[in-house]
Tab-separated table of C-alpha atoms (C1' of nucleotides) in Angstrom:
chain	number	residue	atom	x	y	z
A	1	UNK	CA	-110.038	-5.547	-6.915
A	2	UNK	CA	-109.570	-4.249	-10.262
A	3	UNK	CA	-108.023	-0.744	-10.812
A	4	UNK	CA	-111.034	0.413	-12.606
A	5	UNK	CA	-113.130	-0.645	-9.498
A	6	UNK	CA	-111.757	1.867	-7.485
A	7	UNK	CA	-111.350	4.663	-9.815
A	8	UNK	CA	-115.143	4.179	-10.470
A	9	UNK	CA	-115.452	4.133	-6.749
A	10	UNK	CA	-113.948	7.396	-6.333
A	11	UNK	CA	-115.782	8.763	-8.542
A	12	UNK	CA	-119.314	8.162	-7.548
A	13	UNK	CA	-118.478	9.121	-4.232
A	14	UNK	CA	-117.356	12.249	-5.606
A	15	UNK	CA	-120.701	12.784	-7.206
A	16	UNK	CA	-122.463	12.263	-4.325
A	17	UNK	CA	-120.287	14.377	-2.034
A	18	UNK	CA	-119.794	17.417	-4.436
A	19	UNK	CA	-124.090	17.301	-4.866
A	20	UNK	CA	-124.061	17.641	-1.237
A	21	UNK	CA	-121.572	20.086	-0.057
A	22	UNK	CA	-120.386	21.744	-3.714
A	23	UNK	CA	-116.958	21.570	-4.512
A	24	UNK	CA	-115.377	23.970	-2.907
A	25	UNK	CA	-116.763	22.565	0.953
A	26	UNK	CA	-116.575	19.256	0.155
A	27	UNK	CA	-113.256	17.828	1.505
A	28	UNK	CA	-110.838	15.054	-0.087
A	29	UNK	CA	-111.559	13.684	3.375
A	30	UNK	CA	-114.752	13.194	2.590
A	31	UNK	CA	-114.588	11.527	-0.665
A	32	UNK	CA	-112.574	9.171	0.947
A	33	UNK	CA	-114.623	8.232	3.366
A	34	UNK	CA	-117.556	7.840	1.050
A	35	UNK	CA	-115.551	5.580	-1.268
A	36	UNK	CA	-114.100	3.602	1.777
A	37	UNK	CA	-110.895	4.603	0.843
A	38	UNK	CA	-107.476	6.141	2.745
A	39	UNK	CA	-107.388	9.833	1.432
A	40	UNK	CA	-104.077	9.144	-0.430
A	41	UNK	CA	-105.519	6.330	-2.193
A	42	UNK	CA	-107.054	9.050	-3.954
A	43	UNK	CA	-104.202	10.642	-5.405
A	44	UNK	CA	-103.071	7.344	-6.912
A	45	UNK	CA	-105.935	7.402	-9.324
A	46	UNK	CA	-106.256	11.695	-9.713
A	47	UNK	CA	-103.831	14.382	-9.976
A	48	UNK	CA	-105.232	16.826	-7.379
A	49	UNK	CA	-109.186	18.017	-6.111
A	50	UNK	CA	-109.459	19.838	-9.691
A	51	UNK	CA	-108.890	16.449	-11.413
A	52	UNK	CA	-111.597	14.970	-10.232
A	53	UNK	CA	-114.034	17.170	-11.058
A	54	UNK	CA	-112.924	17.212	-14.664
A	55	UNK	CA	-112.139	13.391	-15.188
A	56	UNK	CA	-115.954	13.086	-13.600
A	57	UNK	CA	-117.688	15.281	-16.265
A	58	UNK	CA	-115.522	14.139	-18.804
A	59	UNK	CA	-116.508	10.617	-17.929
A	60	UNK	CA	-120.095	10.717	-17.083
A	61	UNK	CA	-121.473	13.017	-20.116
A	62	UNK	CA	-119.280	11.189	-22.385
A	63	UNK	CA	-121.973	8.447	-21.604
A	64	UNK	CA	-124.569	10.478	-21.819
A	65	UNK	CA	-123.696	11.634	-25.112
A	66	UNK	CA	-123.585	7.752	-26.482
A	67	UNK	CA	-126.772	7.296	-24.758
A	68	UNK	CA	-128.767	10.263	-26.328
A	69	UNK	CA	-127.329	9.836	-29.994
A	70	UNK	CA	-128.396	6.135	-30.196
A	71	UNK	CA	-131.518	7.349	-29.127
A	72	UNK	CA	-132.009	10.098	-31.702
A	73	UNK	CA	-130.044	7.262	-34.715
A	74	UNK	CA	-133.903	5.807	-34.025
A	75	UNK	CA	-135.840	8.864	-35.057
A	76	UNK	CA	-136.473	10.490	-37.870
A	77	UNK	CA	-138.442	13.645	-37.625
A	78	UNK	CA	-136.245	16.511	-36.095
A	79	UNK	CA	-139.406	18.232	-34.053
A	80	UNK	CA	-139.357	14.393	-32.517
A	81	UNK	CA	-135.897	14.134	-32.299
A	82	UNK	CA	-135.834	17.710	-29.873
A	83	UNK	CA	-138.759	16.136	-27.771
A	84	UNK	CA	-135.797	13.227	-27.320
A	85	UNK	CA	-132.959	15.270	-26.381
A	86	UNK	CA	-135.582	17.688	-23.644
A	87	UNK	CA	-137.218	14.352	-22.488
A	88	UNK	CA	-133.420	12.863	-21.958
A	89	UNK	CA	-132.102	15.881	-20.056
A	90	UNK	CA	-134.431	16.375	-17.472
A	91	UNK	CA	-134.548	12.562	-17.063
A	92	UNK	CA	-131.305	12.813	-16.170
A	93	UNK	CA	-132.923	14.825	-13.001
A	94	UNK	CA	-135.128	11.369	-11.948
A	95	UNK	CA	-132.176	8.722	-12.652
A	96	UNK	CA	-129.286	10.634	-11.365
A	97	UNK	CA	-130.464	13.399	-9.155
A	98	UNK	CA	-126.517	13.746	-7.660
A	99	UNK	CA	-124.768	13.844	-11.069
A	100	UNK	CA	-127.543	16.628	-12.634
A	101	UNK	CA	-126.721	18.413	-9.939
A	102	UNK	CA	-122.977	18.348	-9.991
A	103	UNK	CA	-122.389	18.726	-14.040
A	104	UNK	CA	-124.800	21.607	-13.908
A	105	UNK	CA	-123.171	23.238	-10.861
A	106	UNK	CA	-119.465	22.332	-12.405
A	107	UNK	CA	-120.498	24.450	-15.512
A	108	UNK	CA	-121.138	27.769	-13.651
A	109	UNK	CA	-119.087	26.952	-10.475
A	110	UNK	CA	-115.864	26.996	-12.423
A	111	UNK	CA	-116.693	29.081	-15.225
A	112	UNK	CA	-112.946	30.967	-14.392
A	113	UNK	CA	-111.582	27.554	-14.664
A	114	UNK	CA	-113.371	26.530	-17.677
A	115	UNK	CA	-112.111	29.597	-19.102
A	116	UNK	CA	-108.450	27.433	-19.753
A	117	UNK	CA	-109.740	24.286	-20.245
A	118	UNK	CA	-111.563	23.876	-23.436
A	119	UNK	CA	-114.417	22.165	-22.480
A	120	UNK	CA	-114.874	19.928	-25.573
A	121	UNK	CA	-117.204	17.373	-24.268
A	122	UNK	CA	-119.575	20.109	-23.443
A	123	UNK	CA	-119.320	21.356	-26.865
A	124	UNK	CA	-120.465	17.507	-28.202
A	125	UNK	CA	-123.239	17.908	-26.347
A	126	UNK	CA	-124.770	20.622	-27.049
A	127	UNK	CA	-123.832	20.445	-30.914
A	128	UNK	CA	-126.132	17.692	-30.711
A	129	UNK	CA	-128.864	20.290	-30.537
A	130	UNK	CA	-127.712	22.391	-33.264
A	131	UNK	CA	-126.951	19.600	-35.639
A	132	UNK	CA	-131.157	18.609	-35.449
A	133	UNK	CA	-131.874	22.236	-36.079
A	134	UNK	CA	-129.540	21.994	-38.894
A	135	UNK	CA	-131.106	19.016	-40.362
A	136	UNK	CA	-134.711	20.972	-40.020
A	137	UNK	CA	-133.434	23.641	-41.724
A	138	UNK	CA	-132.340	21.803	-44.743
A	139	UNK	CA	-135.614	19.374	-44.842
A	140	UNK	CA	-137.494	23.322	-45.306
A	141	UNK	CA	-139.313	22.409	-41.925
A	142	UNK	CA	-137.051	24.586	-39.541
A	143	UNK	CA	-136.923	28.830	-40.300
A	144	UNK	CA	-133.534	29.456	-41.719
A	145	UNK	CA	-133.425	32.840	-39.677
A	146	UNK	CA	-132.258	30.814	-36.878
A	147	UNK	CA	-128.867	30.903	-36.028
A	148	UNK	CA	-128.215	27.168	-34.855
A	149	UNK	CA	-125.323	28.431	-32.939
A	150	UNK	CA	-127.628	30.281	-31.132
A	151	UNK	CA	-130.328	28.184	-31.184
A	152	UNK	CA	-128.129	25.576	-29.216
A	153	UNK	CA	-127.318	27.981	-26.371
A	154	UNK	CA	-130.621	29.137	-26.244
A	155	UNK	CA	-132.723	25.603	-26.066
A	156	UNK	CA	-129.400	23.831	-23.391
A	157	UNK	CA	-129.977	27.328	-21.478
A	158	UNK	CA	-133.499	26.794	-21.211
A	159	UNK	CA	-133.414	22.817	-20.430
A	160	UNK	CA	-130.562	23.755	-17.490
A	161	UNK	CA	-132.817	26.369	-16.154
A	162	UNK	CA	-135.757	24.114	-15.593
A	163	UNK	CA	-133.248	21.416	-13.863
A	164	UNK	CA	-132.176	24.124	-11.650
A	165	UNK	CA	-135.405	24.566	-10.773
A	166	UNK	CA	-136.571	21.140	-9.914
A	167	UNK	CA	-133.142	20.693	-8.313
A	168	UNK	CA	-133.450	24.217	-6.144
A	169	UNK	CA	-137.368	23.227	-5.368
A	170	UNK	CA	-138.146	20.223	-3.125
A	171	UNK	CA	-141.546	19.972	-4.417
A	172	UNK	CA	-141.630	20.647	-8.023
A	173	UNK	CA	-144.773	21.857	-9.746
A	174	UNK	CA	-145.046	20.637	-13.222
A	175	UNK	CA	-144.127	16.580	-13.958
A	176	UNK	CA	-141.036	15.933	-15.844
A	177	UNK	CA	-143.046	14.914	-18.820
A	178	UNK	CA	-145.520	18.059	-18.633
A	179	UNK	CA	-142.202	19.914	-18.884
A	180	UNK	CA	-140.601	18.676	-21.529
A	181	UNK	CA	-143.411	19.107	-23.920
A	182	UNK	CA	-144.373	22.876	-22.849
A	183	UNK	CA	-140.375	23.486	-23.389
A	184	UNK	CA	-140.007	21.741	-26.698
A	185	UNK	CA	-143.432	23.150	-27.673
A	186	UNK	CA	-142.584	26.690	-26.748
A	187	UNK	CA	-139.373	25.967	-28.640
A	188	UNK	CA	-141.180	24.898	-32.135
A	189	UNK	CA	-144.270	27.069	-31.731
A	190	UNK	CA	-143.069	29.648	-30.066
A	191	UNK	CA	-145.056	32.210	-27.809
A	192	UNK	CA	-147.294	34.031	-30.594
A	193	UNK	CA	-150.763	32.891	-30.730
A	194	UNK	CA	-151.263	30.834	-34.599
A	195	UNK	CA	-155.119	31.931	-34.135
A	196	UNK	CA	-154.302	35.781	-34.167
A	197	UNK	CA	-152.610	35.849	-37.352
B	1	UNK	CA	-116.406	60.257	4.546
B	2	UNK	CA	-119.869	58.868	4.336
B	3	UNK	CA	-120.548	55.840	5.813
B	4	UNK	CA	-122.416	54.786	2.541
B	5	UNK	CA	-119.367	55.471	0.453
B	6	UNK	CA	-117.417	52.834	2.144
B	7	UNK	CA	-120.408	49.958	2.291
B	8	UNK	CA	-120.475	50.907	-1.469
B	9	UNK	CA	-116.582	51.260	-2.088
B	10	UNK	CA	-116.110	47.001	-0.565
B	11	UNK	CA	-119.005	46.164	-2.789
B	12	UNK	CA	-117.259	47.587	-5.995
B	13	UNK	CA	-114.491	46.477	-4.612
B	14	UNK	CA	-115.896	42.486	-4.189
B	15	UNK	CA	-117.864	42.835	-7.531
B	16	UNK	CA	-114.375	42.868	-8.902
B	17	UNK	CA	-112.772	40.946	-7.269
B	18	UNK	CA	-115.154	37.750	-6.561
B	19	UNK	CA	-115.159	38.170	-11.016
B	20	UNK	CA	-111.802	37.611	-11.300
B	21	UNK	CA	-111.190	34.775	-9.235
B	22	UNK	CA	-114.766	33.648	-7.750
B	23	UNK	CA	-115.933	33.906	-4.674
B	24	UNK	CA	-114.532	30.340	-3.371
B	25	UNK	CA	-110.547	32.130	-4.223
B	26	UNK	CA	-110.880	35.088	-3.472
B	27	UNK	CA	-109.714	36.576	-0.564
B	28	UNK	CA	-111.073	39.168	2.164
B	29	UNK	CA	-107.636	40.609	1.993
B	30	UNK	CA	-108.115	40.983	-1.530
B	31	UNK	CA	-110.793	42.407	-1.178
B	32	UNK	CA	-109.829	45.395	1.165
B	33	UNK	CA	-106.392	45.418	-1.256
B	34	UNK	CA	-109.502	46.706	-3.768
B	35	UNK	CA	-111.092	49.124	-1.899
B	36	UNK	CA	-108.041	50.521	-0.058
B	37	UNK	CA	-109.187	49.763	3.296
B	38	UNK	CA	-108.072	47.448	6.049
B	39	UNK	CA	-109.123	43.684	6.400
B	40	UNK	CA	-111.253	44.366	9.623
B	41	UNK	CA	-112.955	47.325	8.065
B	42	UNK	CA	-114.802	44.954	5.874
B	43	UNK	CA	-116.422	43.285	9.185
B	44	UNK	CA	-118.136	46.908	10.513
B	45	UNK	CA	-119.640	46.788	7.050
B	46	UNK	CA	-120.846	43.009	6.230
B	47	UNK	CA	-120.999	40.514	8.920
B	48	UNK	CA	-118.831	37.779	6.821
B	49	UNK	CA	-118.268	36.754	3.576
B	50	UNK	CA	-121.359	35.227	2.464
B	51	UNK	CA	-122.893	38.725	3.486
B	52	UNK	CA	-120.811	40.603	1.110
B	53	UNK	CA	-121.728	38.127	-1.518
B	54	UNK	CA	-126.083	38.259	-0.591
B	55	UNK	CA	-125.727	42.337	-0.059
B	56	UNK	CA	-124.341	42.661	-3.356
B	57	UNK	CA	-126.817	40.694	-5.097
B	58	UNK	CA	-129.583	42.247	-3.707
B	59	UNK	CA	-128.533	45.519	-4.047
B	60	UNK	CA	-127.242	45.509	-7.653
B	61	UNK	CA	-130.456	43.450	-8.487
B	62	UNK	CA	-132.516	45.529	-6.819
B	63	UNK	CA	-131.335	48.183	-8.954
B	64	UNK	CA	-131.838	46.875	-12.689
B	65	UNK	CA	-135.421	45.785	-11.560
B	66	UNK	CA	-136.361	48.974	-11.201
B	67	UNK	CA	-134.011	49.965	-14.021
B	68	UNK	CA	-136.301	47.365	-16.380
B	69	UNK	CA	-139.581	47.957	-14.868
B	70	UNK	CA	-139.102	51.952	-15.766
B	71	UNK	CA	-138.203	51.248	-19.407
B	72	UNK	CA	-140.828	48.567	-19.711
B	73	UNK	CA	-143.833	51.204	-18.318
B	74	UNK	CA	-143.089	52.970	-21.474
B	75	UNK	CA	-144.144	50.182	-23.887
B	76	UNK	CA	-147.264	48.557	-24.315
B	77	UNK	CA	-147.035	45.585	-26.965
B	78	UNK	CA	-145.925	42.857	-25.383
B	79	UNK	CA	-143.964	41.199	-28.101
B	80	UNK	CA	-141.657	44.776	-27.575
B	81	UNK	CA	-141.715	44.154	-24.128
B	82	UNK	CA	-139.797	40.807	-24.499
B	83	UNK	CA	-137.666	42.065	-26.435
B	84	UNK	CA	-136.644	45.097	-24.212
B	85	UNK	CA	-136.298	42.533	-21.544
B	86	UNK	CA	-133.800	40.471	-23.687
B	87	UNK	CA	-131.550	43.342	-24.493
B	88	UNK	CA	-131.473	45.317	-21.355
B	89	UNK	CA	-130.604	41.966	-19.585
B	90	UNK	CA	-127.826	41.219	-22.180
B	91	UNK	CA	-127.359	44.962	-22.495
B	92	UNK	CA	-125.710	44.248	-18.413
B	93	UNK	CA	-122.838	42.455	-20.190
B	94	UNK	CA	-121.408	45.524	-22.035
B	95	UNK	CA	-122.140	47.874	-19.349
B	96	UNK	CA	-120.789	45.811	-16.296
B	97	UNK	CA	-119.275	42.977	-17.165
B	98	UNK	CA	-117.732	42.041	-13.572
B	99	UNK	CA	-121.081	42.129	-11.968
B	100	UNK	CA	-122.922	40.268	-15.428
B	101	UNK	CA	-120.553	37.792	-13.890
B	102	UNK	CA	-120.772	37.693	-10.372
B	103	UNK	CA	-124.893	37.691	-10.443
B	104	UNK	CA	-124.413	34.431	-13.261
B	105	UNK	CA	-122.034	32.622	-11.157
B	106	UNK	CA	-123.808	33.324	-7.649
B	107	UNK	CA	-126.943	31.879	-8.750
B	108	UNK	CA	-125.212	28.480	-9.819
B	109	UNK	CA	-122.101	28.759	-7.391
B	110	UNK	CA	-124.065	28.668	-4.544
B	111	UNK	CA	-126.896	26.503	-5.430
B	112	UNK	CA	-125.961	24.837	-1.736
B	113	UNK	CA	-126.775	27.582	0.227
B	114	UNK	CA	-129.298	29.442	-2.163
B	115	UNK	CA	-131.580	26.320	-0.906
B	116	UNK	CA	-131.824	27.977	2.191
B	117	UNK	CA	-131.890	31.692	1.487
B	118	UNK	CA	-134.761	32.492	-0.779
B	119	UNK	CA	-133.905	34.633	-3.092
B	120	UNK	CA	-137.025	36.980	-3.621
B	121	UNK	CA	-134.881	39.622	-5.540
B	122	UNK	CA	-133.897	36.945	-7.908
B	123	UNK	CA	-137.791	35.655	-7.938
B	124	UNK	CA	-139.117	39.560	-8.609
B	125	UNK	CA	-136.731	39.739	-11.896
B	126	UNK	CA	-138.006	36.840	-13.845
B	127	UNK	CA	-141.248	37.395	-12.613
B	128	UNK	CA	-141.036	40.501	-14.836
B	129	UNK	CA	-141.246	38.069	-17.473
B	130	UNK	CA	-144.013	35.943	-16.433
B	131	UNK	CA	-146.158	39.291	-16.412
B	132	UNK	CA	-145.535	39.934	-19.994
B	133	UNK	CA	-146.651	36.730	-21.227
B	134	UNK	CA	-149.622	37.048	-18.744
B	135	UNK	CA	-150.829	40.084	-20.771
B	136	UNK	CA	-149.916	38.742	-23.901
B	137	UNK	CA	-152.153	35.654	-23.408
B	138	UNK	CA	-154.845	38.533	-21.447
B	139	UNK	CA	-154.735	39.668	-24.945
B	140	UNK	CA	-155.083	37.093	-27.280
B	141	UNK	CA	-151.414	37.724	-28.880
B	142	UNK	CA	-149.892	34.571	-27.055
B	143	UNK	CA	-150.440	30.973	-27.086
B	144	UNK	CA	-153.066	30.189	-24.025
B	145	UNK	CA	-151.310	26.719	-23.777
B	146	UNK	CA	-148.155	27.828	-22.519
B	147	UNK	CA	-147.595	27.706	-19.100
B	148	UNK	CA	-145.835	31.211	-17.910
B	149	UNK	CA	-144.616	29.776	-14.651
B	150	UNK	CA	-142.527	27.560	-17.115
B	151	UNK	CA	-141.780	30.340	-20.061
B	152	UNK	CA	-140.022	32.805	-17.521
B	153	UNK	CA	-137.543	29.950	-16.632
B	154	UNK	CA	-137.185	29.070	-19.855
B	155	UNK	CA	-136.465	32.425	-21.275
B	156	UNK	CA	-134.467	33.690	-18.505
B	157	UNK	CA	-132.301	30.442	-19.085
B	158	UNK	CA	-131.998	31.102	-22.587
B	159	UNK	CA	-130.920	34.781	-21.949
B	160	UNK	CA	-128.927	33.529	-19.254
B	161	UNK	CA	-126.810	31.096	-21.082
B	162	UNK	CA	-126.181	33.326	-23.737
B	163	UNK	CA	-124.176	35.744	-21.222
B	164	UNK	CA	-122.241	32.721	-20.022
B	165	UNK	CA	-121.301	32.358	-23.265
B	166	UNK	CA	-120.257	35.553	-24.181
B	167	UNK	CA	-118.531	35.866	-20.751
B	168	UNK	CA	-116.356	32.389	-21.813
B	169	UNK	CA	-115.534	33.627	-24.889
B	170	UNK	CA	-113.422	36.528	-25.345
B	171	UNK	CA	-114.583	37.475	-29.216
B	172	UNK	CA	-118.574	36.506	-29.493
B	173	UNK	CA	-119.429	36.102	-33.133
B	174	UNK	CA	-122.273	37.740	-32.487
B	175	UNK	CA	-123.630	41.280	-31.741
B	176	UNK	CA	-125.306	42.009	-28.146
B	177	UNK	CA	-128.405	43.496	-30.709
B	178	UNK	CA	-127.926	40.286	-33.254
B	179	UNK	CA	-128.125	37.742	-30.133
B	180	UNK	CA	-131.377	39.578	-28.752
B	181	UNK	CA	-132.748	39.349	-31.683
B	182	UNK	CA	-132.305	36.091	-32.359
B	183	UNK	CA	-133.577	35.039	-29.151
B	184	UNK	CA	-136.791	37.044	-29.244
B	185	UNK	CA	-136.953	35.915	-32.956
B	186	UNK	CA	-137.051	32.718	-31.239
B	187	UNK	CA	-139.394	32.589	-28.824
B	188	UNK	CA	-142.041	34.411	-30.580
B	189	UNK	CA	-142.211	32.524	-33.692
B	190	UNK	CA	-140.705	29.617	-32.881
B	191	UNK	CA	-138.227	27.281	-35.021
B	192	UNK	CA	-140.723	25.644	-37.514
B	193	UNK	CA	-141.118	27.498	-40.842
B	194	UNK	CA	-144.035	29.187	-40.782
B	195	UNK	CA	-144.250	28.295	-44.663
B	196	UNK	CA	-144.000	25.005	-44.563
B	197	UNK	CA	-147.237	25.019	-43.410
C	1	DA	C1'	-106.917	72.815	22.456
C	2	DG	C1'	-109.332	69.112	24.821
C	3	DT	C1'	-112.803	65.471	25.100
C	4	DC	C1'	-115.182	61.731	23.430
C	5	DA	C1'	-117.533	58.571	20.490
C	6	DA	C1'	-117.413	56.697	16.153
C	7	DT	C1'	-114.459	54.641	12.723
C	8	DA	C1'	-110.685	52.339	11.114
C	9	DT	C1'	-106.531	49.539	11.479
C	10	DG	C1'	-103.802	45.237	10.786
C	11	DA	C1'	-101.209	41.895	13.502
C	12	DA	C1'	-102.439	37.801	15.884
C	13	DT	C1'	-105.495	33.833	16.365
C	14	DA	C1'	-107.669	29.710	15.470
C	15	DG	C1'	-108.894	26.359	12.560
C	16	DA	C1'	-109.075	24.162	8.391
C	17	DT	C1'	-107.468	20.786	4.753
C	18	DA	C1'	-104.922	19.453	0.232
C	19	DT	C1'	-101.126	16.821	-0.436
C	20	DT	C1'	-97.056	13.909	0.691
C	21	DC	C1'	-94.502	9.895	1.896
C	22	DA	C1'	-92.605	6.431	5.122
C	23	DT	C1'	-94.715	2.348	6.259
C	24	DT	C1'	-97.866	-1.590	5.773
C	25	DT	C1'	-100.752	-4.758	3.276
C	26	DT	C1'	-102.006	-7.405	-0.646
C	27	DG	C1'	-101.670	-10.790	-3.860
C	28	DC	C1'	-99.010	-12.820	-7.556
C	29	DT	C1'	-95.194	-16.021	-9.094
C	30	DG	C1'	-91.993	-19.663	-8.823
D	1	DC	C1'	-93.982	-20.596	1.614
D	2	DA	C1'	-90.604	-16.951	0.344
D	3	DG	C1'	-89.827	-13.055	-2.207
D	4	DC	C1'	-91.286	-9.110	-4.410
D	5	DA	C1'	-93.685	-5.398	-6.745
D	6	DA	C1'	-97.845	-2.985	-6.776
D	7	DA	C1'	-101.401	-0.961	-4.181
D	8	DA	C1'	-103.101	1.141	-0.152
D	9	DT	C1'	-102.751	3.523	4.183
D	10	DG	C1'	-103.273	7.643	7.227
D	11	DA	C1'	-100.499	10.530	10.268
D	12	DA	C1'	-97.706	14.458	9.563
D	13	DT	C1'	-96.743	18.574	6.919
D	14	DA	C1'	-97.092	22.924	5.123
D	15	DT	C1'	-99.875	26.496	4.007
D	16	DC	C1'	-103.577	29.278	3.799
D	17	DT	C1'	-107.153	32.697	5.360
D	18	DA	C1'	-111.635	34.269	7.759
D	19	DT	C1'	-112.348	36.592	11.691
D	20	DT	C1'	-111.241	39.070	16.046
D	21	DC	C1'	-109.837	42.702	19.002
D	22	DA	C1'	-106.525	45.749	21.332
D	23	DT	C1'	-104.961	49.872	19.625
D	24	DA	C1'	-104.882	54.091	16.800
D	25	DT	C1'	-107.042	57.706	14.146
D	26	DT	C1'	-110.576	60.879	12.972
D	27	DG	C1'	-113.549	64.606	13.340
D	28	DA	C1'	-117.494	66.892	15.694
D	29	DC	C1'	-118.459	69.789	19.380
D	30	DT	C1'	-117.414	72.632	23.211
DNA sequence: AGTCAATATGAATAGATATTCATTTTGCTG
DNA sequence: CAGCAAAATGAATATCTATTCATATTGACT
């Protein structure tokens, strides 16, 4: 078997355990016995419990990240390009229910231990975002009022709420498709009524 | 001394405490370290850990809902409203930064067992929001189109994303006012230029 | 001052589990 | 097939900590 086999191994079973029982209640034990492994095979591919979690969301939205930017490489128009990046996050949700739920709970669950470790695969991501709003801006079809560091925060914060909805809810109200577009139209729009002007 | 004064000297006490080193690490004896009391005095007060963790929440929630609905009585435009909203909610970071924390990192934390508790106090806050786009679209000032079972998420994401960040980072670039501005800003108008048009 | 119930204490318990490491298994090479 | 290094095993270790409960303290009332 080659090495990678098992480190990949180990990994989704992490995934799938951590969605279940969070990190802190799921046990090494556990992993192990997902991944059909001895729990000391474990430490021969990760430092400690910690090391997992970070290797995981290091690995897994470093793919991401390829995936969405050859997407967006495709498209032109940044108000199409932020329908891309919604519409690719909350897939995320259908394809890989366990992961969604573990990078989103990772971000929060550990905020005092992201506090030392600069997350900068995190920060790739969501400079994604603010790079389109950039390119808006200079095209004149984006307001240049709008902080794009902000603007960033502000759209990622919104798309993570609506997956911790969906992931919270067993029976989710609006589609995945409906959502997108009322997010991203919100987001272009905004709330203010164009007829009472 | 009254028995209220201890119930509320443990829940300083944890609000502090369950900040510094989340609730996973930190300890009851750390805990009653805190609040100057033994370990076991914690148990005539809370029935375990998890307790001290759902009392505080709805307690200290409890308390800026009314907090928000009072200030919000006083206005009647809803675009104000939001913006109200925004600041008060971000206005929690300056003024109590250890529980800003603990309410951020419960909510994600604990997604595990917030699937089984449902968490009405949490539901009554953003449904503050939901009512102000309600009367905004009962008035012909917002967009009909948009959904406010979606919006509240969505803006109560933002909002809440922009305290993570602030609580990550020790020197924000930006003001509390600047950010709520921004955000507001945001979801009002929108992102596209309203002169390109 | 004495009684009693309510409160508070903190040492002891009971159980959990991350990590290690002596041993075994695997599979490659000559 | 023998010899050997790399990989894998899982029982044992070492530590940690939530919770309990027998005991002590407090303070209200007579």
């Amino acid at each position: 078997m080659r090495v990678s086999d098992k480190h990949s191994k180990i990994t989704q079973a992490a995934v799938k355990v951590f969605a279940q029982k969070g990190f802190f209640n799921a046990r090494i034990s556990d992993i192990a016995k997902e991944a059909k492994v001895a729990d000391g095979t474990i430490y021969l591919y990760f430092n400690n419990k910690y090391d997992i979690l970070i290797s995981l969301f290091e690995d897994e939205i470093g793919k991401i990240i390829l995936q969405v930017k050859l997407l967006l490489e495709q498209e032109d128009d940044p108000c199409r390009k932020l329908h891309i990046f919604a519409k690719q996050h909350l897939l995320l949700l259908e394809e890989k229910k366990d992961l969604a739920e573990v990078l989103q709970m990772e971000l929060r669950q550990s905020n005092k231990f992201m506090k030392e470790y600069r997350n900068t695969k995190f920060i790739e991501y969501i400079d994604i975002i603010s790079a389109i709003i950039h390119q808006g801006q200079d095209r004149g079809i984006f307001n240049r009022d709008i902080s794009p560091g902000i603007a960033k925060r502000v759209i990622f914060g919104a798309l993570d709420e609506m997956s911790r909805l969906w992931i919270l809810d067993d029976a989710p109200h609006y589609t995945l498709a409906e959502t997108a577009d009322q997010v991203c139209n919100l987001f272009l729009n905004g709330l203010k009524n164009p007829a009472s002007h």
